[in-house]
Amino acid sequence: MNNVGKRLRVGVLGCGPISQSAHFEACRRAKNADLYAICDVAEDLLERMSAIHQPTKSYNDYDLMLGDPDVDAVIIGIADQFHVQAALKATAAGKHVLVEKPLGITVEECEELHAVANRTGLTVQIGNMKRFDPGIAYAKRFVTDEMGEMLALKAWYCDSTYRYSVTDNVQPLVVLSSNAMRPEGNPKLDKQRYYMLTHGSHLVDTARFLGGEIVSVKAWNTQKFGAYCWFVTAEFASGAIGHLDLTVAVRMDWHEGFQIYGEHGSVVAKTYNPWLFKATDVEVFSTRDGCYHRPLGEDAHFYKLQVEGFADTILHKAPMQGAGLDDGIAAMRNDGGHCQIRRKR
């Protein structure tokens, strides 16, 4: 089939904060996709988001959206506890899937989705949008093409006590609804698990994206004055070693980045709060010319770039730039729920 000029028609499941802050706008800005449909059980929220974003269709029943033959793919932007169930329904309906990270809440359910999706041949991508950060992508190319063997990787993801002072100014004013569908209980109350799943999934995926497969991890955790800190040692399949730091929340500005030491060079990087849509500052030293190199990340709307990459994979069979199901499962296996953790008291 000739898909030249074709645009991916996307249906977004969930009209909550992540869709309002990221997915609706990303689909509207994408060069090769359209916000064709939106869906939410909360009719008041659905009505307001439809008025703002003007999709072609709006649905308050997910099955009805999946039954629409004009929907090519869905973005799943609902609570983590519903990710796998929603993705399974989408693949059963023949729809491609971009599902927010983390892929799920247990390894077992993620493996079930993997088995089902593999039989369909559909594209299922995980929303690790940092892979579309131009600075991180540049570092990946250097590591792959020029650096040679990796000796070690250090990466850190430290949320800040001042996070909302920044993000409240740059994110849209989020509209909430008392009719929204929520998981039983309040999963966010288990902060140790919640922080590792939501923030740790970014840290682990970035480490794997840059350093390759992680074959073993060991973590230490301490909790004081309402802050949580994990130091994780990791061994990569290449024989390189890693150190990962996940801290929520540091008493300083947003603190995220990585350092990589290799055979023919090194990488030092500083990553910004994602809602600033500013590319990671990357400085690469190459022994090839004895010079430092710094790329310009002129377009750093990670969520838009993520949708465009997703659409290219579906429409033109381009290699997947984002995280696949194997990556989503690996992140689950390497997170705090599935690695050896020693609690410091």
XYZ file of C-alpha atoms in Angstrom:
345
model
C 0.000 0.000 0.000
C 1.324 3.465 -0.942
C 1.158 5.687 2.126
C 2.905 8.716 0.592
C 1.152 11.795 1.954
C -1.036 9.758 4.293
C -1.489 10.992 7.853
C -2.008 8.734 10.857
C -5.451 9.167 12.384
C -5.002 8.930 16.140
C -7.549 8.374 18.865
C -6.476 9.440 22.356
C -7.872 7.470 25.300
C -8.097 9.633 28.393
C -8.692 13.375 28.700
C -6.728 13.740 31.935
C -3.556 15.680 32.781
C -1.057 13.859 30.521
C -3.301 14.145 27.465
C -4.068 17.792 28.182
C -0.398 18.639 28.747
C 1.118 16.484 26.023
C -0.805 14.156 23.723
C -3.573 16.382 22.348
C -1.149 19.108 21.332
C 1.425 16.602 20.060
C -1.108 15.099 17.648
C -2.235 18.528 16.490
C 1.347 19.679 15.872
C 2.623 16.489 14.217
C 3.524 16.726 10.532
C 2.192 13.254 9.724
C -0.649 12.603 12.197
C -4.000 14.053 13.194
C -5.968 14.161 16.419
C -8.872 12.277 14.887
C -10.705 11.197 18.070
C -10.650 11.569 21.834
C -12.330 9.350 24.420
C -13.172 9.585 28.115
C -15.938 8.238 30.344
C -16.236 11.647 32.038
C -18.643 13.404 29.664
C -18.083 16.853 31.185
C -14.333 16.548 30.614
C -14.813 15.084 27.141
C -17.057 18.005 26.178
C -14.563 20.616 27.351
C -11.576 18.959 25.648
C -13.561 18.527 22.427
C -14.342 22.244 22.431
C -10.665 23.121 22.899
C -8.976 20.609 20.588
C -11.666 20.059 17.932
C -11.159 16.358 17.133
C -13.180 14.896 14.271
C -14.904 12.477 16.656
C -15.376 12.214 20.414
C -16.409 9.086 22.315
C -17.386 8.310 25.883
C -17.044 4.567 25.214
C -13.629 3.105 24.377
C -15.152 0.154 22.517
C -16.971 2.559 20.203
C -13.744 4.429 19.416
C -11.976 1.136 18.730
C -14.844 0.167 16.435
C -14.337 3.258 14.289
C -12.611 2.036 11.084
C -11.050 5.476 10.541
C -9.005 5.259 13.764
C -5.560 3.932 12.783
C -3.917 4.030 16.202
C -4.595 4.917 19.819
C -2.588 6.745 22.435
C -3.327 5.407 25.909
C -3.056 8.183 28.477
C -4.916 6.804 31.488
C -3.931 5.430 34.909
C -1.033 2.934 34.909
C -3.304 0.211 36.290
C -5.402 0.285 33.083
C -2.583 0.439 30.492
C -2.311 -3.238 29.617
C -6.055 -3.892 29.532
C -6.575 -0.915 27.197
C -3.662 -1.966 24.964
C -4.984 -5.527 24.696
C -8.368 -4.197 23.612
C -6.747 -1.964 21.021
C -4.642 -4.723 19.469
C -7.697 -7.006 19.392
C -9.425 -4.272 17.375
C -6.491 -4.044 14.961
C -5.223 -0.670 16.203
C -1.597 0.343 16.652
C -0.758 1.515 20.175
C 1.322 4.194 21.857
C 0.931 3.563 25.580
C 2.188 5.869 28.305
C 5.008 4.626 30.495
C 5.245 2.566 32.593
C 3.946 -0.184 30.322
C 2.050 -1.752 33.220
C 2.298 -2.461 36.918
C 3.440 -6.119 36.824
C 5.892 -7.990 34.629
C 3.353 -10.769 34.090
C 0.679 -8.560 32.521
C 3.272 -6.867 30.329
C 4.479 -10.253 29.087
C 0.896 -11.201 28.245
C 0.563 -8.053 26.129
C 3.896 -8.814 24.451
C 2.743 -12.307 23.451
C -0.569 -11.056 22.075
C 0.881 -8.060 20.223
C 3.604 -10.153 18.590
C 0.934 -12.300 16.963
C -0.832 -9.285 15.477
C 2.144 -7.586 13.815
C 0.855 -4.238 15.076
C 3.154 -1.502 16.349
C 3.102 -1.108 20.126
C 5.326 1.680 21.413
C 5.950 2.831 24.990
C 5.806 6.528 25.829
C 9.427 6.973 26.867
C 9.554 10.321 25.105
C 13.095 11.104 26.285
C 14.385 8.961 23.423
C 13.148 11.789 21.181
C 15.149 14.446 23.038
C 17.580 15.676 20.311
C 20.459 15.837 22.788
C 19.955 12.293 24.038
C 19.526 11.069 20.456
C 22.839 12.733 19.526
C 24.571 11.041 22.461
C 23.129 7.708 21.333
C 24.547 8.152 17.826
C 27.994 8.992 19.206
C 27.966 6.011 21.556
C 26.865 3.669 18.759
C 28.953 4.970 15.879
C 32.133 6.427 17.320
C 32.808 5.884 21.012
C 33.840 2.242 20.825
C 33.515 0.111 23.943
C 31.717 1.625 26.901
C 33.529 1.516 30.219
C 30.901 3.027 32.488
C 27.679 5.009 32.593
C 26.308 7.215 35.337
C 22.777 8.601 35.118
C 20.585 10.506 37.537
C 16.948 11.577 37.674
C 16.252 13.855 40.612
C 12.846 15.472 40.863
C 12.844 18.835 42.617
C 10.911 20.351 45.489
C 10.484 23.357 43.180
C 9.127 21.299 40.283
C 5.609 22.679 40.414
C 6.806 26.270 40.753
C 8.203 25.733 37.262
C 5.679 23.412 35.642
C 2.589 25.297 36.834
C 3.825 28.243 34.763
C 4.481 26.345 31.537
C 1.864 23.589 31.441
C -1.735 24.324 30.445
C -4.213 24.791 33.263
C -5.414 21.212 33.731
C -9.154 20.584 33.861
C -10.267 17.807 36.202
C -13.545 15.929 36.597
C -15.100 14.119 39.528
C -16.489 11.649 36.971
C -13.068 10.454 35.802
C -12.351 6.723 36.050
C -9.779 5.985 38.746
C -8.112 2.782 39.954
C -9.242 1.244 43.230
C -7.692 2.792 46.292
C -4.957 5.352 45.762
C -1.821 3.744 44.239
C 0.115 7.000 44.707
C 0.050 6.510 48.467
C 2.685 3.772 48.110
C 5.302 6.333 47.209
C 8.218 3.903 47.060
C 6.508 1.877 44.319
C 4.911 4.896 42.631
C 8.165 6.850 42.308
C 10.071 3.855 41.006
C 7.427 3.037 38.403
C 6.788 6.573 37.177
C 10.193 8.258 37.530
C 12.400 5.171 37.649
C 11.038 3.981 34.307
C 12.539 7.087 32.656
C 15.902 6.583 34.342
C 16.152 2.887 33.496
C 15.022 3.390 29.904
C 17.560 6.166 29.308
C 20.332 3.982 30.753
C 19.337 1.051 28.522
C 18.906 3.280 25.464
C 22.455 4.580 25.835
C 24.234 1.633 27.423
C 22.412 -1.429 26.132
C 20.888 -4.357 27.958
C 21.145 -4.376 31.761
C 21.779 -7.893 33.066
C 21.842 -7.267 36.814
C 20.991 -4.528 39.277
C 21.358 -3.958 42.988
C 19.728 -1.023 44.745
C 19.985 0.777 48.051
C 17.104 2.939 49.263
C 16.844 5.459 52.055
C 13.933 7.686 53.084
C 14.263 10.851 55.165
C 12.230 14.048 55.684
C 9.733 12.920 53.040
C 12.417 12.351 50.409
C 13.261 9.028 48.745
C 16.650 8.120 47.317
C 17.791 5.046 45.411
C 21.386 4.368 44.421
C 21.521 1.503 41.943
C 24.541 -0.363 40.647
C 24.038 -1.988 37.273
C 25.927 -4.382 35.044
C 25.431 -4.098 31.291
C 25.597 -7.021 28.897
C 28.693 -5.419 27.355
C 30.554 -5.739 30.660
C 30.316 -2.015 31.369
C 29.175 -0.916 34.814
C 26.578 1.667 35.740
C 25.447 3.840 38.613
C 21.860 5.142 38.654
C 20.543 7.767 41.078
C 16.792 8.253 41.528
C 15.906 10.889 44.113
C 12.498 12.427 44.835
C 12.790 15.221 45.709
C 16.082 17.103 45.857
C 16.276 20.481 47.567
C 17.564 22.203 44.461
C 16.577 22.754 40.848
C 15.591 19.829 38.624
C 18.718 17.661 38.451
C 18.940 15.132 35.627
C 21.662 13.963 33.286
C 24.302 11.358 32.524
C 28.008 10.746 31.963
C 29.435 8.029 29.732
C 33.080 6.961 29.548
C 34.193 5.073 26.449
C 37.155 3.817 24.477
C 37.336 6.732 22.033
C 35.537 9.480 23.880
C 33.076 10.522 26.542
C 29.702 12.197 26.987
C 28.535 14.643 29.642
C 24.886 15.712 29.588
C 22.410 17.862 31.506
C 18.690 17.278 30.979
C 16.041 19.856 31.805
C 12.559 19.566 33.232
C 10.660 17.995 30.326
C 7.867 20.560 30.302
C 10.345 23.247 29.262
C 10.724 21.377 25.929
C 14.425 22.182 25.940
C 16.871 19.687 24.478
C 19.450 18.072 26.739
C 22.763 19.935 26.803
C 25.295 17.394 25.521
C 29.049 17.741 25.333
C 30.899 14.980 23.541
C 34.682 14.581 23.497
C 36.045 12.519 20.611
C 39.590 11.241 20.366
C 39.109 11.154 16.585
C 39.745 14.896 16.331
C 40.603 15.774 19.937
C 37.671 18.170 20.084
C 34.532 18.712 22.098
C 31.242 18.782 20.173
C 27.905 20.271 21.247
C 24.768 19.737 19.123
C 21.962 22.252 18.778
C 18.569 20.803 19.684
C 16.461 23.183 17.647
C 13.205 21.219 17.971
C 12.682 19.617 21.340
C 8.936 19.053 21.535
C 9.526 15.467 22.655
C 5.865 14.466 22.577
C 5.342 15.783 19.051
C 8.522 14.073 17.849
C 7.344 10.882 19.541
C 4.036 10.926 17.628
C 5.861 11.645 14.367
C 8.245 8.741 14.914
C 5.334 6.461 15.836
C 3.499 7.486 12.664
C 6.574 6.958 10.463
C 6.948 3.428 11.806
C 3.334 2.615 10.964
C 2.952 4.467 7.684
C 6.388 3.937 6.145
C 7.832 0.950 8.017
C 10.596 3.154 9.414
C 12.658 1.594 12.236
C 11.097 2.272 15.606
C 12.854 5.180 17.294
C 10.918 4.828 20.505
C 10.794 2.124 23.142
C 9.170 -1.174 22.180
C 7.519 -3.867 24.257
C 10.858 -5.527 25.039
C 12.061 -2.196 26.434
C 8.914 -1.720 28.478
C 9.234 -5.161 30.034
C 12.950 -4.693 30.701
C 12.214 -1.438 32.523
C 9.705 -3.288 34.686
C 12.217 -6.033 35.470
C 14.923 -3.521 36.390
C 12.727 -1.277 38.537
C 12.533 -1.253 42.301
C 9.821 -3.891 42.392
C 11.944 -6.477 40.632
C 15.546 -5.869 41.684
C 17.378 -6.591 44.893
C 16.838 -3.613 47.220
C 18.650 -3.035 50.482
C 16.937 -0.473 52.712
C 19.279 1.800 54.664
C 17.943 2.616 58.094
